[in-house]
Coordinates of N, CA and C in Angstrom, one line a residue:
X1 N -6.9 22.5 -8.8 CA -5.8 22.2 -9.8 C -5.9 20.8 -10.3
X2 N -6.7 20.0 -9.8 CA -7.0 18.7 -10.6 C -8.4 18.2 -10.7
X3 N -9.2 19.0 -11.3 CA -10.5 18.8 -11.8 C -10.1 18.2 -13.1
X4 N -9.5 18.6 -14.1 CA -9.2 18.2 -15.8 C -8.2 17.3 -15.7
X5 N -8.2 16.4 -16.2 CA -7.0 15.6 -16.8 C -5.8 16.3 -17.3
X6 N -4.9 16.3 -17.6 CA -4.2 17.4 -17.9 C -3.8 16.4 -19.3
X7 N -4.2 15.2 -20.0 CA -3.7 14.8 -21.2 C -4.8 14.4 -21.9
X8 N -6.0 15.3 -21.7 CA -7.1 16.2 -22.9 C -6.3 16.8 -23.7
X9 N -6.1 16.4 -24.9 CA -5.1 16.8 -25.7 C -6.5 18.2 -26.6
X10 N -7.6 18.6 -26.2 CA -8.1 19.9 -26.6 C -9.0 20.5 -25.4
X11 N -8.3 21.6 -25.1 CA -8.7 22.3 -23.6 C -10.5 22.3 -23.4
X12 N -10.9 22.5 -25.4 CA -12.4 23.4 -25.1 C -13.2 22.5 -25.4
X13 N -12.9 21.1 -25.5 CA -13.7 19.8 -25.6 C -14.0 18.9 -24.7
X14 N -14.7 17.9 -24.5 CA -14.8 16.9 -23.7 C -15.1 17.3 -22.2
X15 N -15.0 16.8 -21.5 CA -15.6 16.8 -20.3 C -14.2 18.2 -19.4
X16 N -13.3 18.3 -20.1 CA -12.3 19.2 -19.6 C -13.1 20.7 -19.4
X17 N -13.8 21.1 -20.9 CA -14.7 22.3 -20.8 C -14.0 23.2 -20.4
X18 N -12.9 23.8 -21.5 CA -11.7 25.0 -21.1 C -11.3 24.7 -19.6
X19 N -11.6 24.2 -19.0 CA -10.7 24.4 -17.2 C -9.5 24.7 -17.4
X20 N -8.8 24.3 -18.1 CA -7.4 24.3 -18.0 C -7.3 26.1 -18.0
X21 N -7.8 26.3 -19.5 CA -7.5 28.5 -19.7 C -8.3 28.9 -18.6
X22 N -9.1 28.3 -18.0 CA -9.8 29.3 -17.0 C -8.9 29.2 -16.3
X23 N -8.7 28.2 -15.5 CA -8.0 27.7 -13.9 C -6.5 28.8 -13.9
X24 N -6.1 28.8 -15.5 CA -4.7 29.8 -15.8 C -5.1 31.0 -15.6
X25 N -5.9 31.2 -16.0 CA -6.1 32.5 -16.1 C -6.4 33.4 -14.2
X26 N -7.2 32.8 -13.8 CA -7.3 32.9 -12.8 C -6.3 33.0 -11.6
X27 N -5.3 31.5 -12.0 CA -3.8 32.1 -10.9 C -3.5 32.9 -11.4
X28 N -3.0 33.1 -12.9 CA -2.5 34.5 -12.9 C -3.0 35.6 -12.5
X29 N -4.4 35.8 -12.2 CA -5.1 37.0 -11.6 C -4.3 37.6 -10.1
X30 N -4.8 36.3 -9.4 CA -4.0 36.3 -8.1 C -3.3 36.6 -7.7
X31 N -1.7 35.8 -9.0 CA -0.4 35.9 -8.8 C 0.1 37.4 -8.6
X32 N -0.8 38.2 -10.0 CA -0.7 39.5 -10.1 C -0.9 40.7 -9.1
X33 N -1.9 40.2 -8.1 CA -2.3 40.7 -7.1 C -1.2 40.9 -5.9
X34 N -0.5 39.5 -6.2 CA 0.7 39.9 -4.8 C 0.3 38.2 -4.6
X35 N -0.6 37.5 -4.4 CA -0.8 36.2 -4.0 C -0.2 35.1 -4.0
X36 N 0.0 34.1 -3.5 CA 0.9 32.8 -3.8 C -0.7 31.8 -4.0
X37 N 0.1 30.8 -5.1 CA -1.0 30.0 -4.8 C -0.5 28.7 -4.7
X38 N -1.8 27.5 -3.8 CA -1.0 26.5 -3.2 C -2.4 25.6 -3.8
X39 N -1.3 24.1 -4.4 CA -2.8 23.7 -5.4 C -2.3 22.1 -4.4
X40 N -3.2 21.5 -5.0 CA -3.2 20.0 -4.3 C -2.9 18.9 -5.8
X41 N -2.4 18.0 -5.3 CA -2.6 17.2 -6.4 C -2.7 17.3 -7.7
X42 N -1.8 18.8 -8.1 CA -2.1 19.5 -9.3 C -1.7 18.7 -10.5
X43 N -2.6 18.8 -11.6 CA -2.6 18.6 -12.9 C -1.7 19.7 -13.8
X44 N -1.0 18.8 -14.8 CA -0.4 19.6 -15.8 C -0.4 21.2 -15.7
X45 N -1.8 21.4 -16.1 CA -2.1 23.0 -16.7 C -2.0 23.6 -15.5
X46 N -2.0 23.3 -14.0 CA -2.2 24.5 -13.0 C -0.8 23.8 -12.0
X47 N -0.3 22.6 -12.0 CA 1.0 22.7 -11.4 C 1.9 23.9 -11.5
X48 N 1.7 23.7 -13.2 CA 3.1 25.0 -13.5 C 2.9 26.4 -13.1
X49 N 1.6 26.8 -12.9 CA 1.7 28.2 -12.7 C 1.4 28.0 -10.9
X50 N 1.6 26.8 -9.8 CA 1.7 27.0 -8.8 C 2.9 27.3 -8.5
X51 N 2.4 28.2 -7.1 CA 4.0 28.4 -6.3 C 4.1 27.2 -5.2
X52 N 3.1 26.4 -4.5 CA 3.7 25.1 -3.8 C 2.4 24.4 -4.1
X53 N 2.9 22.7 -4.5 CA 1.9 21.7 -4.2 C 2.3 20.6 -3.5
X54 N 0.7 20.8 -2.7 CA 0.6 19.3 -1.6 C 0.4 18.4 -2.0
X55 N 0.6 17.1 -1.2 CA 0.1 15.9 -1.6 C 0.1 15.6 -3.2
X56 N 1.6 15.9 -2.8 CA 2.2 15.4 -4.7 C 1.6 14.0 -5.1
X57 N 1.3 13.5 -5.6 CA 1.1 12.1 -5.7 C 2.0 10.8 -5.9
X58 N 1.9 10.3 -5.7 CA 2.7 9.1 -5.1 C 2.5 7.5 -5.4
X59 N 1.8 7.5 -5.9 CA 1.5 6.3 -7.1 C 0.6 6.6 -8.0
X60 N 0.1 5.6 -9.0 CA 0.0 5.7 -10.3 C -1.6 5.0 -9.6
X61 N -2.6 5.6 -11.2 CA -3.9 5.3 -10.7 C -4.3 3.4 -10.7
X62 N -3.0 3.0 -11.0 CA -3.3 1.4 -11.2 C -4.5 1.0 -12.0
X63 N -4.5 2.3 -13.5 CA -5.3 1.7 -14.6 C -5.0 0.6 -15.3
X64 N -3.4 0.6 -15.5 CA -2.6 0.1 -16.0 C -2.0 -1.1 -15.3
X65 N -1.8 -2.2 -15.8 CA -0.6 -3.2 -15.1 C 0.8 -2.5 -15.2
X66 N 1.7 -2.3 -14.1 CA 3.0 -1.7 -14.0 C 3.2 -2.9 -12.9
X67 N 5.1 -3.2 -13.2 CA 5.7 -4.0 -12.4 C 5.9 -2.9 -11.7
X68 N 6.5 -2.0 -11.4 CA 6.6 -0.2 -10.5 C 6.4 0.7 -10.6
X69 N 5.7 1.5 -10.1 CA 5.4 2.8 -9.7 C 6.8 3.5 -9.8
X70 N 6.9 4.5 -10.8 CA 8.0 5.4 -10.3 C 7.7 6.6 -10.2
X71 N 8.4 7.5 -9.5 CA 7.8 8.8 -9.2 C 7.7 10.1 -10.0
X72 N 7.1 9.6 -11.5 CA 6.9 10.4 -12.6 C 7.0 12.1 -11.9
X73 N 6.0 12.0 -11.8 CA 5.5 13.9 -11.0 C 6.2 14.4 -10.6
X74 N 7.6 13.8 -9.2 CA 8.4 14.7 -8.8 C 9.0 15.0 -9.6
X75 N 9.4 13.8 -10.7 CA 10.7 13.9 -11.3 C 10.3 14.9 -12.3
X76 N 9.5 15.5 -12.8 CA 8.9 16.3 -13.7 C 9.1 18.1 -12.9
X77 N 8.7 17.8 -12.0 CA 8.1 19.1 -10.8 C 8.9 19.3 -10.0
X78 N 9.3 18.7 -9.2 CA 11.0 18.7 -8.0 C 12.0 19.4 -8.2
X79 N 12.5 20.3 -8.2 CA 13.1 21.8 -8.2 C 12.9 22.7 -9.2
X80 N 11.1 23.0 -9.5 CA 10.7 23.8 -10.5 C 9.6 24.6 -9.2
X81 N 8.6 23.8 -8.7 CA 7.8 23.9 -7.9 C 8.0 23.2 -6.5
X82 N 8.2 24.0 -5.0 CA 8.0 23.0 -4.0 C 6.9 22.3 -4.0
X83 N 7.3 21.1 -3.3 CA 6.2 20.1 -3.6 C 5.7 19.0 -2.2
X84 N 5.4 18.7 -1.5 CA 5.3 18.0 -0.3 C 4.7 16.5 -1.0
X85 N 4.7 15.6 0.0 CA 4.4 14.2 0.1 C 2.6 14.3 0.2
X86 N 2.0 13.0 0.4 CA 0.9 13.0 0.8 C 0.4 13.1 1.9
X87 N 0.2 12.7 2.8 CA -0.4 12.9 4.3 C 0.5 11.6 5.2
X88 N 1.5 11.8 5.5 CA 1.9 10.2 6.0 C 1.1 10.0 6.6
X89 N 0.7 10.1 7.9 CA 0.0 9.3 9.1 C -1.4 9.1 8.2
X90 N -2.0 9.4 7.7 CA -3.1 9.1 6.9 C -3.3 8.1 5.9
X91 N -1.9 7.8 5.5 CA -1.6 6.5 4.6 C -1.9 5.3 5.0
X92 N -2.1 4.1 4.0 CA -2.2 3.2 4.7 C -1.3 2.7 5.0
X93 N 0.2 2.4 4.6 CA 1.0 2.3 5.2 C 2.2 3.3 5.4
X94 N 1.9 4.1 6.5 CA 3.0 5.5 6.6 C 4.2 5.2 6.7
X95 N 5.0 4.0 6.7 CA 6.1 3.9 6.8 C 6.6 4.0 5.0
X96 N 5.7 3.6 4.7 CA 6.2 3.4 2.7 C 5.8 5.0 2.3
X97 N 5.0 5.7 3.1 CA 4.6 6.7 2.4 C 6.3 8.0 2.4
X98 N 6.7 7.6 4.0 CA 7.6 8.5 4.4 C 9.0 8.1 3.4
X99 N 9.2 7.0 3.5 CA 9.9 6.9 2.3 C 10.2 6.8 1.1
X100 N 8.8 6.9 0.5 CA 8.9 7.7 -1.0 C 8.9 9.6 -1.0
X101 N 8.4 9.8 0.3 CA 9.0 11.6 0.4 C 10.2 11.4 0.4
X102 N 11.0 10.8 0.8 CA 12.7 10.6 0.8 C 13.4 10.4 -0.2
X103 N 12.9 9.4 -0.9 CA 13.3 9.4 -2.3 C 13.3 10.1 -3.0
X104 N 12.3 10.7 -3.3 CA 12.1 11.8 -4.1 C 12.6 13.2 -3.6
X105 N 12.9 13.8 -2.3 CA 13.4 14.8 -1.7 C 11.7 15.6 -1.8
X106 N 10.7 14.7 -0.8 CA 9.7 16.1 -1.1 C 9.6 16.8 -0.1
X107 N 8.6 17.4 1.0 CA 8.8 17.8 2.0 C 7.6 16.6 2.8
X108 N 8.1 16.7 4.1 CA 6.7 15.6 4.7 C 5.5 16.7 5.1
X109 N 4.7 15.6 4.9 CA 3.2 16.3 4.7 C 2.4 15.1 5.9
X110 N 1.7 16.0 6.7 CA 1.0 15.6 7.7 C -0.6 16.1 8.1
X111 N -1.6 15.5 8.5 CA -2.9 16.0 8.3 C -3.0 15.6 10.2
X112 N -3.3 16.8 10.8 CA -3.7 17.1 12.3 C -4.8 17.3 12.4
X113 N -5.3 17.5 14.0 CA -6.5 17.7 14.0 C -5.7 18.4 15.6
X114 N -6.6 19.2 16.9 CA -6.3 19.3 17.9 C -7.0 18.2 19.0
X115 N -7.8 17.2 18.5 CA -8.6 16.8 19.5 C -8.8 15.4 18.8
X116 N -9.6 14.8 19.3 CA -10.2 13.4 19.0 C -11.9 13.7 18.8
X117 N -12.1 13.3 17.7 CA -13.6 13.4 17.7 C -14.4 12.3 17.1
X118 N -15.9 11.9 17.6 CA -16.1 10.7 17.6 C -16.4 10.3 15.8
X119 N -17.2 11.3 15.6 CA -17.5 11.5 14.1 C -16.0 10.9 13.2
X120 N -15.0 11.6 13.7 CA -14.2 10.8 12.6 C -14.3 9.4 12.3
X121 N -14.9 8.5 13.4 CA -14.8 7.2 13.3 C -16.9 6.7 12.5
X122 N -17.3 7.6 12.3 CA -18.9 7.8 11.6 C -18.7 8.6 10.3
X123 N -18.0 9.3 10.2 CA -18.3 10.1 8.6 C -17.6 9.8 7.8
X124 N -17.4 10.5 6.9 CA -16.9 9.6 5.3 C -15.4 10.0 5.5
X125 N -14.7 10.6 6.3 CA -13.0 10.7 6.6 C -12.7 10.2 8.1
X126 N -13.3 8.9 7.6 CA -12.9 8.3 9.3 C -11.0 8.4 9.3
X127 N -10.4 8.1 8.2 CA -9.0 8.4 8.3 C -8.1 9.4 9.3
X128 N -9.3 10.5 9.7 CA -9.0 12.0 10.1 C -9.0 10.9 11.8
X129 N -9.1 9.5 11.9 CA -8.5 9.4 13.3 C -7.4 9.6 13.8
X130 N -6.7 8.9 12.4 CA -4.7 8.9 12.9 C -4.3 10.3 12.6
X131 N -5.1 11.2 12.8 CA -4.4 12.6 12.8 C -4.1 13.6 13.9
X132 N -4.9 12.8 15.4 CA -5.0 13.9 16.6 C -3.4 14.1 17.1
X133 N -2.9 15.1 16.7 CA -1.1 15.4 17.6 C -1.1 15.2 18.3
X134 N -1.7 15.4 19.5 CA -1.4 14.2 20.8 C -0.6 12.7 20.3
X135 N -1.7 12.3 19.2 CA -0.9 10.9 19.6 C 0.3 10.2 18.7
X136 N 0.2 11.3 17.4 CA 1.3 11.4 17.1 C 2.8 11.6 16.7
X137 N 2.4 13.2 17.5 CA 3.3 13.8 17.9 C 4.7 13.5 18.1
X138 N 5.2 12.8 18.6 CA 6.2 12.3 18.8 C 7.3 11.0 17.9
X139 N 6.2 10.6 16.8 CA 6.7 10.0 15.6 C 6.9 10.7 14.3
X140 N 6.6 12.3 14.4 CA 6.2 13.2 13.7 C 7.6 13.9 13.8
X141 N 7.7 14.0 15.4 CA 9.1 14.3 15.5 C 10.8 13.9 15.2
X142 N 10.1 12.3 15.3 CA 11.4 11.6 15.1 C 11.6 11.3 13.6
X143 N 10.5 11.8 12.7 CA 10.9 11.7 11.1 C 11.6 13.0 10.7
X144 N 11.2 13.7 11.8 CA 12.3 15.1 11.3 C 13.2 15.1 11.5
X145 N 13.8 14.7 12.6 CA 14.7 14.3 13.4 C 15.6 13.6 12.2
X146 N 15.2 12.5 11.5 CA 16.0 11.4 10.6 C 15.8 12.5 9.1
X147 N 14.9 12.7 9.0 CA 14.9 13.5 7.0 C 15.6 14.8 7.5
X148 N 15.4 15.6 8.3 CA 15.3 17.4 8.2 C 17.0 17.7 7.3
X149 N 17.9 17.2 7.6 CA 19.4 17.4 7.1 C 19.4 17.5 5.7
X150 N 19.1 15.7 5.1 CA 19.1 15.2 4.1 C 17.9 16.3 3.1
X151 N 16.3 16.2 3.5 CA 15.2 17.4 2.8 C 15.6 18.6 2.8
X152 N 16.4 19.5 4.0 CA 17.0 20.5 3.3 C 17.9 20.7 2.3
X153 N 18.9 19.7 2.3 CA 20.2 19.6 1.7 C 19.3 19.4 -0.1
X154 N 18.3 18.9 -0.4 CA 18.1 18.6 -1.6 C 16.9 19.4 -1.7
X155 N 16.4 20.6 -0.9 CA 15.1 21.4 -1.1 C 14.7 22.0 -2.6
X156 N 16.0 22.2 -3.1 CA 15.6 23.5 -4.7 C 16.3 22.8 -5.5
X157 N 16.4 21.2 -5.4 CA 17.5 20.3 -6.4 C 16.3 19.9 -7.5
X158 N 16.5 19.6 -8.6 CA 15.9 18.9 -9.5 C 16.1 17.3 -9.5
X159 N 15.6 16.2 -9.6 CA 15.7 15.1 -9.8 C 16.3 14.7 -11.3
X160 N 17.8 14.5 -11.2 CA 18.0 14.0 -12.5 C 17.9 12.6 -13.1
X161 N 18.0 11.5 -12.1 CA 17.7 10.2 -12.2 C 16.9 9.5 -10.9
X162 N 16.2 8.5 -11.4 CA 15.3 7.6 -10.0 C 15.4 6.0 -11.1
X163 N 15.9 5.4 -10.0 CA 15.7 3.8 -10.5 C 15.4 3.2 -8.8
X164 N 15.5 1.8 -9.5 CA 14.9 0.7 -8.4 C 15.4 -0.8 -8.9
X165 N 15.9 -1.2 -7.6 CA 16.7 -2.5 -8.0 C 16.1 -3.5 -6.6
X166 N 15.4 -4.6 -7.3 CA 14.8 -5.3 -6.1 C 13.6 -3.8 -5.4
X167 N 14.1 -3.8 -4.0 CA 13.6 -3.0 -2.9 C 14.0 -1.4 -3.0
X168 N 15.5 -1.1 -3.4 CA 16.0 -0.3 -3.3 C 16.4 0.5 -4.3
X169 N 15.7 1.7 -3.6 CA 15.4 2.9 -5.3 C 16.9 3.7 -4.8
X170 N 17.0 4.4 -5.8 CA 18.1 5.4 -6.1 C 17.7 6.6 -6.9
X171 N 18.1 7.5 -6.0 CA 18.1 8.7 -6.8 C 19.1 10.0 -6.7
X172 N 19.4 10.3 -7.7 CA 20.3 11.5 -7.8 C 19.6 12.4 -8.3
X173 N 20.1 13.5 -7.5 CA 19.9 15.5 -7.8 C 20.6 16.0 -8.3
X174 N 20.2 17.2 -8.8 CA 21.0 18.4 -9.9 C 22.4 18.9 -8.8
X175 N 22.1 18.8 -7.7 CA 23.1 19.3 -6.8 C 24.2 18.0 -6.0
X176 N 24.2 16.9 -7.0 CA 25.3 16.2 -6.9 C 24.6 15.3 -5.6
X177 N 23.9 15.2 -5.0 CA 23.4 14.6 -4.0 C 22.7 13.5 -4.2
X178 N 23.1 12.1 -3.7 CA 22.2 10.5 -4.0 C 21.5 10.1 -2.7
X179 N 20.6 9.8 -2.8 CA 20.3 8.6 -1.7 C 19.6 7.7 -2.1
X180 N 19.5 6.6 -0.9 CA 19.3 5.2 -1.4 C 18.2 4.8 -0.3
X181 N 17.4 3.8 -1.2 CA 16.5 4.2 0.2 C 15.7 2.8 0.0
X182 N 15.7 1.7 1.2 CA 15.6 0.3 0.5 C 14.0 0.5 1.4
X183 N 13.3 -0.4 0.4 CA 11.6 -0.3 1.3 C 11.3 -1.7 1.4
X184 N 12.9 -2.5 1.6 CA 12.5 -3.9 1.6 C 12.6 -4.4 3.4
X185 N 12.2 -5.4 3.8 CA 12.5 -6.2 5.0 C 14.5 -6.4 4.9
X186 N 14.9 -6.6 4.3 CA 16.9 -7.0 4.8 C 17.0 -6.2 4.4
X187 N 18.4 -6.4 5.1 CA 19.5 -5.3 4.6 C 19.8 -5.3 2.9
X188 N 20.1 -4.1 3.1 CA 20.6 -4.1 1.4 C 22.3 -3.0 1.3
X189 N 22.8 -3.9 0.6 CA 24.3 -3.1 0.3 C 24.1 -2.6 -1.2
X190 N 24.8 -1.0 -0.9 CA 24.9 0.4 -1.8 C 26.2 0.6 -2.1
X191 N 26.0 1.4 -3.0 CA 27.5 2.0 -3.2 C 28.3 2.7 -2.5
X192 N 27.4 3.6 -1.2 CA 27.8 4.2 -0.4 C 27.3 3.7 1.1
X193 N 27.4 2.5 1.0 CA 27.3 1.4 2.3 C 25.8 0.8 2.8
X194 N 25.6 0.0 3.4 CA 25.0 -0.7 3.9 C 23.5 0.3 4.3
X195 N 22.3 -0.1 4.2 CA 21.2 0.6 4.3 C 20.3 -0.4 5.0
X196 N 19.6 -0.4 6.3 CA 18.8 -1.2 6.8 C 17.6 -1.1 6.5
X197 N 16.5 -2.2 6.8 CA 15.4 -2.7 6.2 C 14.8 -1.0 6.7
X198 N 13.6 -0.4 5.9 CA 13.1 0.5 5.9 C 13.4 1.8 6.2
X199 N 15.1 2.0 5.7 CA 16.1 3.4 5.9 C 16.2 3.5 4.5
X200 N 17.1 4.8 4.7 CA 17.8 5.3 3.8 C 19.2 5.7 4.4
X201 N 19.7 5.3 3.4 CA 21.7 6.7 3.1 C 21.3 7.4 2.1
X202 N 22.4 8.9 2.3 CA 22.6 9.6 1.5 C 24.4 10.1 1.6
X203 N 24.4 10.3 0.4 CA 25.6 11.5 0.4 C 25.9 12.8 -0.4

């Protein structure tokens, strides 16, 4: 689902080379069959005809100078298609990654492995170290523990607004639901109270 750019403004030109009518045509084959399909990082032309995407993306390709990143994709995709986060523990910083899934209401997305293996730390996904459940297992747990309430409460909501002031983004849902979610070092005061360095409130 993200081979083509999806803003080739002519499907059967350029390096796109129809993908887009193929790639459609093809889910729909599947779809027809009875199948779900689950795309990654999907582009324009094959988001929409997915039924869930991973590893939504999460920042911008930093072609451009931007003073912020904002979360274009969800806010486009986010109660049309389910949609998950990127890999927290695989991030480089998992703590910023987990709370832009929060922000945005996506689902948390995590990359395991069952074991430790040495090769992760030799081949081209040395990343696949911070992935063995063993080790972290139990910070996996405690993010569920803090989002699971809030992620279900806004599962099939649409994103109708996202801003950011200083540190702290805001966003509201189709289903009347805000949270606030500060990714700064201090405290920061909300409308709906006080939010500590690297939390969120909701109501």
């Amino acid at each position: 689902g993200s081979v083509a750019y999806s803003d080739y403004s002519h499907s059967d030109y350029y390096t796109k080379a129809n993908m887009a009518n193929d790639a459609q045509r093809i889910m729909d084959e599947l779809k027809s069959g009875g199948y779900a399909v689950l795309t990654e990082e999907a582009n324009l032309y094959a988001a929409v005809k997915s039924d869930y995407i991973i590893n939504a993306p999460t920042r911008s390709s930093e072609y451009q100078t931007l003073d912020k990143d904002i979360p274009f994709y969800q806010m486009l995709f986010k109660g049309h298609v389910p949609i998950s986060s990127a890999p927290i523990n695989l991030a480089v910083n998992s703590k910023n990654e987990y709370l832009k899934a929060i922000s945005t209401g996506s689902a948390l997305s995590f990359t395991i492995s069952n074991r430790y293996d040495n090769e992760f730390q030799s081949g081209p996904h040395s990343a696949l170290a911070a992935g063995v459940y063993s080790d972290i297992r139990s910070e996996i747990f405690e993010m569920l523990r803090q989002s699971s309430a809030f992620l279900n409460g806004v599962s099939n909501a649409e994103i109708l607004s996202y801003s950011i002031t200083d540190n702290v983004s805001c966003t509201e849902f189709s289903n009347e639901k805000t949270v606030y979610v500060n990714f700064g070092p201090q405290q920061a005061v909300t409308p709906i109270g006080n939010v500590g360095p690297y939390e969120f409130i909701y109501e």
